[in-house]
PDB file of C-alpha atoms in Angstrom:
ATOM      1  CA  MET A  25     -61.058 161.717 153.382  1.00 71.00           C
ATOM      2  CA  ARG A  26     -60.873 161.818 149.583  1.00 75.00           C
ATOM      3  CA  GLU A  27     -57.421 160.198 149.679  1.00 80.00           C
ATOM      4  CA  LEU A  28     -58.818 157.305 151.712  1.00 80.00           C
ATOM      5  CA  PHE A  29     -61.682 156.864 149.251  1.00 75.00           C
ATOM      6  CA  ILE A  30     -59.318 156.904 146.263  1.00 75.00           C
ATOM      7  CA  GLU A  31     -56.945 154.422 147.958  1.00 76.00           C
ATOM      8  CA  TRP A  32     -59.896 152.127 148.732  1.00 78.00           C
ATOM      9  CA  MET A  33     -61.029 152.372 145.115  1.00 73.00           C
ATOM     10  CA  TYR A  34     -57.521 151.504 143.888  1.00 72.00           C
ATOM     11  CA  ARG A  35     -57.315 148.449 146.156  1.00 72.00           C
ATOM     12  CA  THR A  36     -60.766 147.353 144.997  1.00 76.00           C
ATOM     13  CA  VAL A  37     -59.955 147.508 141.274  1.00 71.00           C
ATOM     14  CA  LYS A  38     -56.355 146.308 141.486  1.00 68.00           C
ATOM     15  CA  VAL A  39     -57.002 142.551 141.608  1.00 65.00           C
ATOM     16  CA  PRO A  40     -59.581 142.377 138.789  1.00 67.00           C
ATOM     17  CA  TYR A  41     -57.440 144.772 136.732  1.00 63.00           C
ATOM     18  CA  GLN A  42     -54.389 142.550 137.192  1.00 61.00           C
ATOM     19  CA  TRP A  43     -56.369 139.449 136.310  1.00 61.00           C
ATOM     20  CA  ILE A  44     -57.929 140.936 133.160  1.00 60.00           C
ATOM     21  CA  PHE A  45     -55.202 143.217 131.784  1.00 59.00           C
ATOM     22  CA  LYS A  46     -51.869 142.088 133.237  1.00 60.00           C
ATOM     23  CA  GLN A  47     -51.582 138.472 132.111  1.00 67.00           C
ATOM     24  CA  LYS A  48     -47.796 138.413 132.019  1.00 75.00           C
ATOM     25  CA  GLU A  49     -44.992 136.896 133.984  1.00 83.00           C
ATOM     26  CA  ALA A  50     -43.822 138.606 137.157  1.00 82.00           C
ATOM     27  CA  TRP A  51     -40.206 139.708 137.350  1.00 90.00           C
ATOM     28  CA  ASN A  52     -39.458 137.516 140.380  1.00 89.00           C
ATOM     29  CA  LEU A  53     -37.011 140.038 141.835  1.00 94.00           C
ATOM     30  CA  THR A  54     -36.590 140.910 145.471  1.00 96.00           C
ATOM     31  CA  LEU A  55     -36.025 144.326 146.959  1.00 96.00           C
ATOM     32  CA  GLN A  56     -32.569 143.185 148.069  1.00 97.00           C
ATOM     33  CA  GLU A  57     -31.671 142.258 144.466  1.00 97.00           C
ATOM     34  CA  LEU A  58     -32.686 145.708 143.262  1.00 98.00           C
ATOM     35  CA  LEU A  59     -30.623 147.395 145.973  1.00 98.00           C
ATOM     36  CA  ARG A  60     -27.546 145.348 144.961  1.00 98.00           C
ATOM     37  CA  LEU A  61     -27.568 146.884 141.479  1.00 98.00           C
ATOM     38  CA  PRO A  62     -25.201 149.833 140.805  1.00 98.00           C
ATOM     39  CA  GLU A  63     -26.263 153.001 142.632  1.00 98.00           C
ATOM     40  CA  GLU A  64     -26.778 154.929 139.390  1.00 98.00           C
ATOM     41  CA  SER A  65     -28.995 152.214 137.878  1.00 98.00           C
ATOM     42  CA  LEU A  66     -32.725 152.301 137.223  1.00 98.00           C
ATOM     43  CA  GLY A  67     -33.154 149.163 139.334  1.00 98.00           C
ATOM     44  CA  PHE A  68     -31.341 150.608 142.355  1.00 98.00           C
ATOM     45  CA  HIS A  69     -33.496 153.753 142.153  1.00 98.00           C
ATOM     46  CA  LEU A  70     -36.581 151.543 141.963  1.00 98.00           C
ATOM     47  CA  GLY A  71     -35.467 149.747 145.136  1.00 98.00           C
ATOM     48  CA  CYS A  72     -34.876 153.080 146.884  1.00 98.00           C
ATOM     49  CA  PHE A  73     -38.320 154.337 145.829  1.00 97.00           C
ATOM     50  CA  LEU A  74     -39.973 151.208 147.218  1.00 97.00           C
ATOM     51  CA  CYS A  75     -38.078 151.531 150.524  1.00 97.00           C
ATOM     52  CA  GLN A  76     -38.696 155.268 150.846  1.00 96.00           C
ATOM     53  CA  HIS A  77     -42.462 154.862 150.451  1.00 94.00           C
ATOM     54  CA  HIS A  78     -42.712 151.543 152.328  1.00 93.00           C
ATOM     55  CA  PHE A  79     -44.044 149.823 149.188  1.00 93.00           C
ATOM     56  CA  GLU A  80     -43.609 146.225 148.116  1.00 91.00           C
ATOM     57  CA  ILE A  81     -42.978 144.889 144.640  1.00 92.00           C
ATOM     58  CA  GLN A  82     -46.356 144.137 143.062  1.00 85.00           C
ATOM     59  CA  PRO A  83     -46.062 141.073 140.811  1.00 82.00           C
ATOM     60  CA  THR A  84     -47.031 141.811 137.173  1.00 79.00           C
ATOM     61  CA  LEU A  85     -47.313 145.529 138.025  1.00 80.00           C
ATOM     62  CA  GLU A  86     -43.585 146.182 138.471  1.00 88.00           C
ATOM     63  CA  GLU A  87     -43.397 148.741 135.666  1.00 90.00           C
ATOM     64  CA  HIS A  88     -45.868 150.963 137.517  1.00 90.00           C
ATOM     65  CA  ASP A  89     -43.280 151.921 140.139  1.00 94.00           C
ATOM     66  CA  ILE A  90     -40.676 152.340 137.385  1.00 97.00           C
ATOM     67  CA  PHE A  91     -42.903 155.115 136.013  1.00 97.00           C
ATOM     68  CA  HIS A  92     -42.818 156.835 139.413  1.00 96.00           C
ATOM     69  CA  VAL A  93     -39.024 156.606 139.459  1.00 97.00           C
ATOM     70  CA  LEU A  94     -38.517 157.843 135.897  1.00 97.00           C
ATOM     71  CA  THR A  95     -40.951 160.751 136.175  1.00 97.00           C
ATOM     72  CA  GLN A  96     -39.812 161.559 139.726  1.00 96.00           C
ATOM     73  CA  THR A  97     -43.329 161.483 141.126  1.00 95.00           C
ATOM     74  CA  GLY A  98     -43.843 160.482 144.731  1.00 94.00           C
ATOM     75  CA  GLY A  99     -46.197 157.978 146.261  1.00 91.00           C
ATOM     76  CA  THR A 100     -49.174 160.074 147.362  1.00 92.00           C
ATOM     77  CA  VAL A 101     -52.626 159.910 145.809  1.00 91.00           C
ATOM     78  CA  LEU A 102     -52.070 163.278 144.123  1.00 94.00           C
ATOM     79  CA  ASP A 103     -48.682 162.088 142.815  1.00 95.00           C
ATOM     80  CA  GLU A 104     -50.351 158.996 141.363  1.00 93.00           C
ATOM     81  CA  ILE A 105     -52.932 161.095 139.546  1.00 95.00           C
ATOM     82  CA  THR A 106     -50.237 163.441 138.269  1.00 97.00           C
ATOM     83  CA  MET A 107     -48.184 160.534 136.950  1.00 97.00           C
ATOM     84  CA  GLN A 108     -51.167 159.139 135.052  1.00 96.00           C
ATOM     85  CA  PHE A 109     -51.523 162.486 133.248  1.00 98.00           C
ATOM     86  CA  TYR A 110     -47.822 162.247 132.336  1.00 98.00           C
ATOM     87  CA  LEU A 111     -48.365 158.751 130.961  1.00 98.00           C
ATOM     88  CA  LEU A 112     -51.418 159.860 128.974  1.00 98.00           C
ATOM     89  CA  GLY A 113     -49.227 162.493 127.353  1.00 98.00           C
ATOM     90  CA  ASN A 114     -46.678 159.780 126.597  1.00 98.00           C
ATOM     91  CA  GLY A 115     -49.317 157.758 124.748  1.00 98.00           C
ATOM     92  CA  LYS A 116     -50.461 155.229 127.332  1.00 97.00           C
ATOM     93  CA  ARG A 117     -54.128 154.296 127.322  1.00 96.00           C
ATOM     94  CA  SER A 118     -55.664 151.927 129.854  1.00 88.00           C
ATOM     95  CA  PRO A 119     -58.832 151.638 131.918  1.00 84.00           C
ATOM     96  CA  PHE A 120     -56.809 152.206 135.108  1.00 84.00           C
ATOM     97  CA  LEU A 121     -55.249 155.379 133.691  1.00 91.00           C
ATOM     98  CA  PHE A 122     -58.648 156.828 132.808  1.00 93.00           C
ATOM     99  CA  LEU A 123     -60.119 155.801 136.168  1.00 88.00           C
ATOM    100  CA  VAL A 124     -57.319 157.540 138.070  1.00 90.00           C
ATOM    101  CA  MET A 125     -57.452 160.635 135.864  1.00 94.00           C
ATOM    102  CA  GLY A 126     -61.229 160.806 136.267  1.00 93.00           C
ATOM    103  CA  THR A 127     -60.930 160.724 140.047  1.00 90.00           C
ATOM    104  CA  GLY A 128     -58.272 163.406 139.804  1.00 93.00           C
ATOM    105  CA  VAL A 129     -60.507 165.735 137.827  1.00 93.00           C
ATOM    106  CA  VAL A 130     -63.432 165.121 140.202  1.00 93.00           C
ATOM    107  CA  PHE A 131     -61.588 165.239 143.533  1.00 92.00           C
ATOM    108  CA  TYR A 132     -58.830 167.735 142.663  1.00 94.00           C
ATOM    109  CA  PRO A 133     -60.449 170.243 140.262  1.00 94.00           C
ATOM    110  CA  PHE A 134     -58.099 173.030 141.334  1.00 96.00           C
ATOM    111  CA  GLN A 135     -55.092 170.947 140.242  1.00 96.00           C
ATOM    112  CA  TRP A 136     -56.186 170.964 136.603  1.00 95.00           C
ATOM    113  CA  GLY A 137     -53.403 173.366 135.562  1.00 97.00           C
ATOM    114  CA  HIS A 138     -50.792 171.148 137.205  1.00 97.00           C
ATOM    115  CA  PHE A 139     -52.260 168.028 135.555  1.00 97.00           C
ATOM    116  CA  TYR A 140     -52.209 169.716 132.163  1.00 98.00           C
ATOM    117  CA  GLN A 141     -48.570 170.810 132.586  1.00 98.00           C
ATOM    118  CA  THR A 142     -47.632 167.251 133.475  1.00 97.00           C
ATOM    119  CA  TYR A 143     -49.547 165.916 130.461  1.00 98.00           C
ATOM    120  CA  ARG A 144     -47.510 168.276 128.231  1.00 98.00           C
ATOM    121  CA  LYS A 145     -44.242 166.956 129.718  1.00 98.00           C
ATOM    122  CA  GLY A 146     -45.374 163.434 128.900  1.00 98.00           C
ATOM    123  CA  LYS A 147     -46.046 164.497 125.302  1.00 98.00           C
ATOM    124  CA  GLN A 148     -42.559 165.984 125.028  1.00 98.00           C
ATOM    125  CA  ALA A 149     -40.901 162.787 126.225  1.00 98.00           C
ATOM    126  CA  HIS A 150     -40.132 160.032 123.745  1.00 98.00           C
ATOM    127  CA  ARG A 151     -42.439 157.040 124.095  1.00 98.00           C
ATOM    128  CA  PHE A 152     -41.271 154.885 126.983  1.00 97.00           C
ATOM    129  CA  TYR A 153     -44.416 153.615 128.707  1.00 95.00           C
ATOM    130  CA  ASP A 154     -44.501 150.298 126.831  1.00 94.00           C
ATOM    131  CA  LEU A 155     -40.850 149.280 127.119  1.00 96.00           C
ATOM    132  CA  ASN A 156     -39.765 146.004 128.684  1.00 94.00           C
ATOM    133  CA  PHE A 157     -38.014 147.470 131.717  1.00 97.00           C
ATOM    134  CA  LEU A 158     -36.675 144.245 133.234  1.00 96.00           C
ATOM    135  CA  PRO A 159     -33.518 144.101 131.055  1.00 97.00           C
ATOM    136  CA  LEU A 160     -33.047 147.865 131.521  1.00 97.00           C
ATOM    137  CA  LEU A 161     -32.777 147.754 135.322  1.00 98.00           C
ATOM    138  CA  PRO A 162     -28.924 147.743 135.395  1.00 98.00           C
ATOM    139  CA  TYR A 163     -28.612 150.774 133.118  1.00 97.00           C
ATOM    140  CA  PRO A 164     -27.951 154.315 134.445  1.00 98.00           C
ATOM    141  CA  ILE A 165     -31.174 156.174 135.143  1.00 98.00           C
ATOM    142  CA  ALA A 166     -29.678 159.514 134.050  1.00 97.00           C
ATOM    143  CA  ASP A 167     -28.888 158.117 130.587  1.00 96.00           C
ATOM    144  CA  PHE A 168     -32.388 156.698 130.329  1.00 94.00           C
ATOM    145  CA  ARG A 169     -34.027 160.004 131.256  1.00 97.00           C
ATOM    146  CA  LYS A 170     -31.809 161.875 128.803  1.00 97.00           C
ATOM    147  CA  THR A 171     -32.406 159.427 125.936  1.00 97.00           C
ATOM    148  CA  PHE A 172     -36.177 159.538 126.396  1.00 98.00           C
ATOM    149  CA  ASN A 173     -36.316 163.261 127.282  1.00 97.00           C
ATOM    150  CA  ILE A 174     -38.113 162.513 130.564  1.00 97.00           C
ATOM    151  CA  GLN A 175     -38.451 165.774 132.493  1.00 92.00           C
ATOM    152  CA  PRO A 176     -39.606 165.809 136.135  1.00 86.00           C
TER     153      PRO A 176
END
């Protein structure tokens, strides 16, 4: 039940959040274009993540799923909360991040240790949350993770 509530809350805030905070140009890429990139590339792994979780590319929010791919977090509500703790550790600050983390603390209080561990991993990684990922899509994901010290 809590997952349904959190998903409803996300859908409710997504459109105003996009309108207020994500005033940028969409990537205009299709899933098929991502899957045509080299198999070791960040873009190919993004396409696989989207297929695996039955997600679609969200215009102006494309980097969000890149974060899932880089940090190797899945697509569940708990995974989403965990990833936001990772990003906080990496230096990201946004209303959405704090909203998701707040729901995590309230609805998953027994996961606090896991959230804190993930936050520490984000702190150990080199800052990557604010990169322009579009030109990086063809590059090998393993090199990217190594360069930025991104640990799963």
